[in-house]
Tab-separated table of C-alpha atoms in Angstrom:
chain	number	residue	atom	x	y	z
A	10	UNK	CA	19.505	-0.504	-17.221
A	11	UNK	CA	17.131	0.363	-14.436
A	12	UNK	CA	18.282	-0.972	-11.085
A	13	UNK	CA	17.430	-0.988	-7.403
A	14	UNK	CA	19.260	1.821	-5.615
A	15	UNK	CA	17.607	1.515	-2.204
A	16	UNK	CA	15.559	-1.019	-0.249
A	17	UNK	CA	13.686	0.197	2.813
A	18	UNK	CA	11.506	-1.647	5.267
A	19	UNK	CA	9.334	-0.134	7.988
A	20	UNK	CA	8.912	-2.765	10.725
A	21	UNK	CA	6.416	-0.633	12.676
A	22	UNK	CA	3.722	1.048	10.607
A	23	UNK	CA	4.167	4.818	10.644
A	24	UNK	CA	7.614	4.705	12.279
A	25	UNK	CA	11.021	5.281	10.724
A	26	UNK	CA	12.414	3.118	7.949
A	27	UNK	CA	15.653	1.147	7.669
A	28	UNK	CA	17.647	0.922	4.452
A	29	UNK	CA	19.152	-2.501	3.776
A	30	UNK	CA	21.496	-3.828	1.103
A	31	UNK	CA	19.399	-6.940	0.554
A	32	UNK	CA	16.094	-8.284	1.776
A	33	UNK	CA	13.783	-11.247	1.496
A	34	UNK	CA	10.644	-10.421	-0.449
A	35	UNK	CA	7.732	-12.386	1.003
A	36	UNK	CA	4.182	-12.676	-0.318
A	37	UNK	CA	3.285	-9.755	1.967
A	38	UNK	CA	6.225	-7.520	0.976
A	39	UNK	CA	9.750	-7.015	2.286
A	40	UNK	CA	10.463	-9.192	5.306
A	41	UNK	CA	9.263	-7.507	8.532
A	42	UNK	CA	7.717	-4.573	6.640
A	43	UNK	CA	4.686	-3.199	8.532
A	44	UNK	CA	4.658	-6.315	10.702
A	45	UNK	CA	3.925	-4.208	13.785
A	46	UNK	CA	1.438	-1.399	14.345
A	47	UNK	CA	0.901	1.190	17.058
A	48	UNK	CA	-2.699	1.586	18.165
A	49	UNK	CA	-4.648	3.511	20.748
A	50	UNK	CA	-6.054	1.610	23.690
A	51	UNK	CA	-9.228	1.310	21.614
A	52	UNK	CA	-7.345	-0.640	18.935
A	53	UNK	CA	-7.513	2.103	16.297
A	54	UNK	CA	-4.286	2.385	14.318
A	55	UNK	CA	-1.917	5.305	14.863
A	56	UNK	CA	-0.578	7.187	11.839
A	57	UNK	CA	1.686	10.164	11.154
A	58	UNK	CA	-1.397	11.964	9.884
A	59	UNK	CA	-2.360	12.604	13.528
A	60	UNK	CA	0.781	11.482	15.348
A	61	UNK	CA	3.784	12.824	13.384
A	62	UNK	CA	6.128	11.941	16.267
A	63	UNK	CA	5.901	8.335	15.087
A	64	UNK	CA	8.575	9.329	12.558
A	65	UNK	CA	11.053	9.805	15.419
A	66	UNK	CA	10.804	6.141	16.410
A	67	UNK	CA	13.485	4.014	14.732
A	68	UNK	CA	12.747	0.280	14.901
A	69	UNK	CA	15.320	-2.476	14.559
A	70	UNK	CA	14.032	-6.021	14.150
A	71	UNK	CA	16.209	-9.116	14.378
A	72	UNK	CA	16.701	-11.205	11.242
A	73	UNK	CA	14.439	-13.956	12.558
A	74	UNK	CA	11.818	-11.476	13.760
A	75	UNK	CA	11.983	-12.552	17.402
A	76	UNK	CA	13.517	-9.345	18.762
A	77	UNK	CA	12.476	-5.713	18.372
A	78	UNK	CA	14.229	-2.568	19.529
A	79	UNK	CA	12.739	0.929	19.365
A	80	UNK	CA	14.850	4.096	19.673
A	81	UNK	CA	13.631	7.686	19.942
A	82	UNK	CA	15.250	10.859	21.283
A	83	UNK	CA	17.856	9.062	23.355
A	84	UNK	CA	15.521	6.474	24.873
A	85	UNK	CA	15.281	2.798	23.976
A	86	UNK	CA	13.080	-0.194	24.624
A	87	UNK	CA	13.827	-3.777	23.575
A	88	UNK	CA	11.380	-6.660	23.648
A	89	UNK	CA	11.154	-10.301	22.771
A	90	UNK	CA	8.414	-10.536	20.175
A	91	UNK	CA	5.552	-12.770	21.260
A	92	UNK	CA	3.155	-14.708	19.086
A	93	UNK	CA	1.445	-16.347	22.059
A	94	UNK	CA	-0.304	-13.386	23.681
A	95	UNK	CA	-4.067	-13.008	23.283
A	96	UNK	CA	-5.304	-11.355	20.107
A	97	UNK	CA	-6.697	-7.843	20.256
A	98	UNK	CA	-9.254	-6.348	17.897
A	99	UNK	CA	-7.613	-3.616	15.799
A	100	UNK	CA	-9.033	-1.094	13.356
A	101	UNK	CA	-7.103	-0.258	10.178
A	102	UNK	CA	-8.858	2.311	7.962
A	103	UNK	CA	-12.186	1.196	9.395
A	104	UNK	CA	-11.564	-2.494	8.668
A	105	UNK	CA	-11.492	-4.989	11.520
A	106	UNK	CA	-8.398	-7.153	12.010
A	107	UNK	CA	-6.564	-8.881	14.849
A	108	UNK	CA	-3.209	-8.084	16.420
A	109	UNK	CA	-0.968	-9.815	18.953
A	110	UNK	CA	-0.371	-7.382	21.805
A	111	UNK	CA	3.337	-7.007	22.665
A	112	UNK	CA	2.957	-6.146	26.324
A	113	UNK	CA	2.892	-3.318	28.822
A	114	UNK	CA	6.598	-2.349	28.740
A	115	UNK	CA	6.648	-1.299	25.099
A	116	UNK	CA	3.138	0.152	25.444
A	117	UNK	CA	4.308	2.414	28.265
A	118	UNK	CA	7.372	3.506	26.296
A	119	UNK	CA	5.291	4.350	23.217
A	120	UNK	CA	2.734	6.215	25.330
A	121	UNK	CA	5.471	8.424	26.760
A	122	UNK	CA	7.139	9.123	23.397
A	123	UNK	CA	3.859	9.887	21.625
A	124	UNK	CA	2.174	11.632	24.540
A	125	UNK	CA	-0.912	9.465	24.174
A	126	UNK	CA	-1.901	6.026	25.556
A	127	UNK	CA	-0.688	3.474	23.006
A	128	UNK	CA	-0.250	-0.251	22.425
A	129	UNK	CA	1.945	-2.228	20.019
A	130	UNK	CA	0.530	-5.199	18.113
A	131	UNK	CA	2.004	-7.689	15.688
A	132	UNK	CA	0.390	-9.236	12.612
A	133	UNK	CA	-0.847	-12.716	13.606
A	134	UNK	CA	0.053	-15.743	11.449
A	135	UNK	CA	-3.592	-16.106	10.433
A	136	UNK	CA	-3.845	-12.457	9.279
A	137	UNK	CA	-5.045	-13.340	5.758
A	138	UNK	CA	-5.525	-9.751	4.533
A	139	UNK	CA	-5.775	-9.306	0.756
A	140	UNK	CA	-5.289	-5.749	-0.484
A	141	UNK	CA	-7.337	-4.734	-3.491
A	142	UNK	CA	-6.059	-3.386	-6.803
A	143	UNK	CA	-5.531	-4.283	-10.451
A	144	UNK	CA	-3.672	-7.359	-9.156
A	145	UNK	CA	-4.695	-7.972	-5.509
A	146	UNK	CA	-2.349	-9.622	-3.046
A	147	UNK	CA	-1.499	-10.298	0.619
A	148	UNK	CA	-0.512	-7.361	2.803
A	149	UNK	CA	0.365	-6.875	6.460
A	150	UNK	CA	-0.451	-3.555	8.122
A	151	UNK	CA	0.592	-1.464	5.103
A	152	UNK	CA	-1.846	1.215	3.953
A	153	UNK	CA	-2.787	-0.970	0.992
A	154	UNK	CA	-0.637	-3.181	-1.239
A	155	UNK	CA	2.511	-4.965	-0.147
A	156	UNK	CA	5.197	-3.029	-2.050
A	157	UNK	CA	5.611	0.668	-2.824
A	158	UNK	CA	8.021	1.418	-5.693
A	159	UNK	CA	9.213	4.888	-6.693
A	160	UNK	CA	11.817	6.122	-9.167
A	161	UNK	CA	14.379	8.851	-8.655
A	162	UNK	CA	13.215	10.298	-11.956
A	163	UNK	CA	9.770	10.979	-10.481
A	164	UNK	CA	11.258	12.685	-7.422
A	165	UNK	CA	13.623	14.751	-9.589
A	166	UNK	CA	10.683	16.118	-11.593
A	167	UNK	CA	8.763	16.987	-8.422
A	168	UNK	CA	11.760	18.807	-6.964
A	169	UNK	CA	12.237	20.778	-10.202
A	170	UNK	CA	8.597	21.855	-10.127
A	171	UNK	CA	8.854	22.759	-6.453
A	172	UNK	CA	11.975	24.828	-7.168
A	173	UNK	CA	9.964	26.808	-9.708
A	174	UNK	CA	7.648	27.760	-6.833
A	175	UNK	CA	10.580	28.681	-4.603
A	176	UNK	CA	10.258	25.569	-2.438
A	177	UNK	CA	13.303	23.551	-1.297
A	178	UNK	CA	13.799	19.950	-2.529
A	179	UNK	CA	12.485	17.022	-0.548
A	180	UNK	CA	14.271	13.733	0.185
A	181	UNK	CA	12.927	10.374	-0.933
A	182	UNK	CA	12.111	9.554	2.699
A	183	UNK	CA	9.080	11.875	2.582
A	184	UNK	CA	7.344	9.253	0.429
A	185	UNK	CA	8.378	6.140	2.378
A	186	UNK	CA	8.931	3.758	-0.582
A	187	UNK	CA	10.116	0.169	-0.206
A	188	UNK	CA	11.985	-0.025	-3.520
A	189	UNK	CA	13.737	2.962	-5.100
A	190	UNK	CA	14.828	2.563	-8.722
A	191	UNK	CA	17.077	4.574	-11.012
A	192	UNK	CA	18.853	4.074	-14.314
A	193	UNK	CA	19.492	5.274	-17.828
A	194	UNK	CA	16.442	3.769	-19.511
A	195	UNK	CA	12.795	3.762	-18.355
A	196	UNK	CA	13.594	4.622	-14.721
A	197	UNK	CA	14.953	8.009	-15.814
A	198	UNK	CA	11.532	8.936	-17.240
A	199	UNK	CA	9.399	10.556	-14.514
A	200	UNK	CA	6.471	8.371	-13.484
A	201	UNK	CA	7.278	5.550	-15.894
A	202	UNK	CA	6.523	3.211	-12.961
A	203	UNK	CA	2.858	4.208	-13.364
A	204	UNK	CA	2.742	2.120	-16.550
A	205	UNK	CA	4.632	-0.959	-15.312
A	206	UNK	CA	2.314	-3.953	-15.006
A	207	UNK	CA	4.699	-6.873	-14.399
A	208	UNK	CA	8.161	-6.278	-13.026
A	209	UNK	CA	11.055	-8.681	-12.440
A	210	UNK	CA	13.790	-7.892	-9.915
A	211	UNK	CA	16.350	-10.617	-9.375
A	212	UNK	CA	14.365	-13.819	-8.973
A	213	UNK	CA	11.218	-12.012	-7.825
A	214	UNK	CA	8.191	-10.730	-9.695
A	215	UNK	CA	5.765	-7.905	-8.889
A	216	UNK	CA	2.298	-7.243	-10.306
A	217	UNK	CA	0.770	-3.790	-10.595
A	218	UNK	CA	-1.926	-3.017	-8.022
A	219	UNK	CA	-2.592	0.725	-8.071
A	220	UNK	CA	-1.098	4.190	-8.011
A	221	UNK	CA	-0.065	5.500	-4.603
A	222	UNK	CA	-2.517	8.165	-3.451
A	223	UNK	CA	-0.664	10.634	-1.271
A	224	UNK	CA	-1.895	12.067	2.008
A	225	UNK	CA	-0.798	14.395	4.804
A	226	UNK	CA	2.015	12.022	5.822
A	227	UNK	CA	4.065	13.556	2.987
A	228	UNK	CA	3.915	16.866	4.881
A	229	UNK	CA	5.814	15.375	7.844
A	230	UNK	CA	9.541	16.018	8.115
A	231	UNK	CA	10.777	12.491	8.844
A	232	UNK	CA	13.783	13.730	10.813
A	233	UNK	CA	11.922	16.284	12.934
A	234	UNK	CA	8.720	14.305	13.493
A	235	UNK	CA	6.590	17.354	12.740
A	236	UNK	CA	4.606	18.826	9.878
A	237	UNK	CA	6.571	21.163	7.641
A	238	UNK	CA	4.542	23.413	5.340
A	239	UNK	CA	2.230	22.543	2.451
A	240	UNK	CA	4.696	20.731	0.210
A	241	UNK	CA	4.720	18.422	-1.650
A	242	UNK	CA	0.918	18.211	-1.852
A	243	UNK	CA	0.557	21.783	-3.107
A	244	UNK	CA	2.854	21.179	-6.085
A	245	UNK	CA	1.615	17.649	-6.783
A	246	UNK	CA	-1.953	18.940	-6.986
A	247	UNK	CA	-0.900	20.992	-9.998
A	248	UNK	CA	0.169	18.077	-12.181
A	249	UNK	CA	-0.564	14.743	-10.492
A	250	UNK	CA	-4.245	15.009	-9.600
A	251	UNK	CA	-6.175	11.773	-10.123
A	252	UNK	CA	-9.733	11.454	-11.388
A	253	UNK	CA	-10.776	10.616	-7.816
A	254	UNK	CA	-9.575	14.048	-6.679
A	255	UNK	CA	-6.479	12.951	-4.753
A	256	UNK	CA	-2.895	13.239	-5.910
A	257	UNK	CA	-0.776	10.230	-6.888
A	258	UNK	CA	2.964	9.694	-6.672
A	259	UNK	CA	4.598	6.270	-6.914
A	260	UNK	CA	3.112	2.855	-7.534
A	261	UNK	CA	1.881	-0.025	-5.376
A	262	UNK	CA	2.559	-3.648	-6.333
A	263	UNK	CA	1.536	-7.101	-5.179
A	264	UNK	CA	4.100	-9.886	-4.916
A	265	UNK	CA	3.688	-12.542	-7.612
A	266	UNK	CA	6.932	-14.438	-6.912
A	267	UNK	CA	8.816	-14.087	-3.604
A	268	UNK	CA	12.598	-14.273	-3.362
A	269	UNK	CA	15.663	-12.214	-2.521
A	270	UNK	CA	16.183	-8.574	-3.491
A	271	UNK	CA	19.463	-6.676	-3.430
A	272	UNK	CA	20.592	-3.144	-4.120
A	273	UNK	CA	22.046	-3.246	-7.632
A	274	UNK	CA	19.534	-5.785	-8.978
A	275	UNK	CA	18.256	-4.988	-12.455
A	276	UNK	CA	14.599	-3.963	-12.704
A	277	UNK	CA	12.985	-5.399	-15.834
A	278	UNK	CA	9.451	-4.492	-16.927
A	279	UNK	CA	7.909	-7.426	-18.806
A	280	UNK	CA	4.527	-5.815	-19.373
A	281	UNK	CA	3.477	-2.197	-19.816
A	282	UNK	CA	0.028	-0.581	-19.701
A	283	UNK	CA	-1.614	2.816	-19.741
A	284	UNK	CA	-1.214	4.975	-16.655
A	285	UNK	CA	-4.345	5.234	-14.518
A	286	UNK	CA	-5.069	8.910	-13.947
């Protein structure tokens, strides 16, 4: 059977991820996932596309979400998360939202690590963002839908094709999924997740939103915090090009039924469809 082999949340958008053995799945994705976002002083979101050093920052958020620690290159900052500070206007992909500024201490630390004036904001309780897709749903500061799922079978095929071009294999972390699946049935078939429309994991349920369009973030070595060559986009362009012109790899889902997820949970597809390409 297909099963969950890794669960990863990314408390600060664009920063490093943390693998966990179990997690609460909320309506907006894994608990604490993309709850925080780094912006410029103008409120525009920061991303690894322009600031690859974000990958060097490793966040740790307390279980109740009231404490946040950031580590990078031997330096650390810890803050008490506030929900009471004034809201700031933030820009995410050209859309206007609000964020709760987390203060000058963490802003100064981020500015030094990234080499550019930065602020840290938190999703406010009234956020109310609905990401579009085949099945729309709530989302925090994620690029689009709440949950990104990817199979090891899909990555294995990509690495085989890259090897044919003389390129070294890439780790799963290049693609920053939330849920990694593997198994002896459908999950072993590369890109079978493209066709999954309703998925049950433990007591939770996911609904298909869209394919994950890949961008220059996949070129960033997540350990070095720097761009590293033209892969995987060069190879993906040869066999995963979408009608829109971009390349797709992995699938985005909305949360239909929240609950608890654990590594080892079976992944059951209740409804299949045709892959959108």
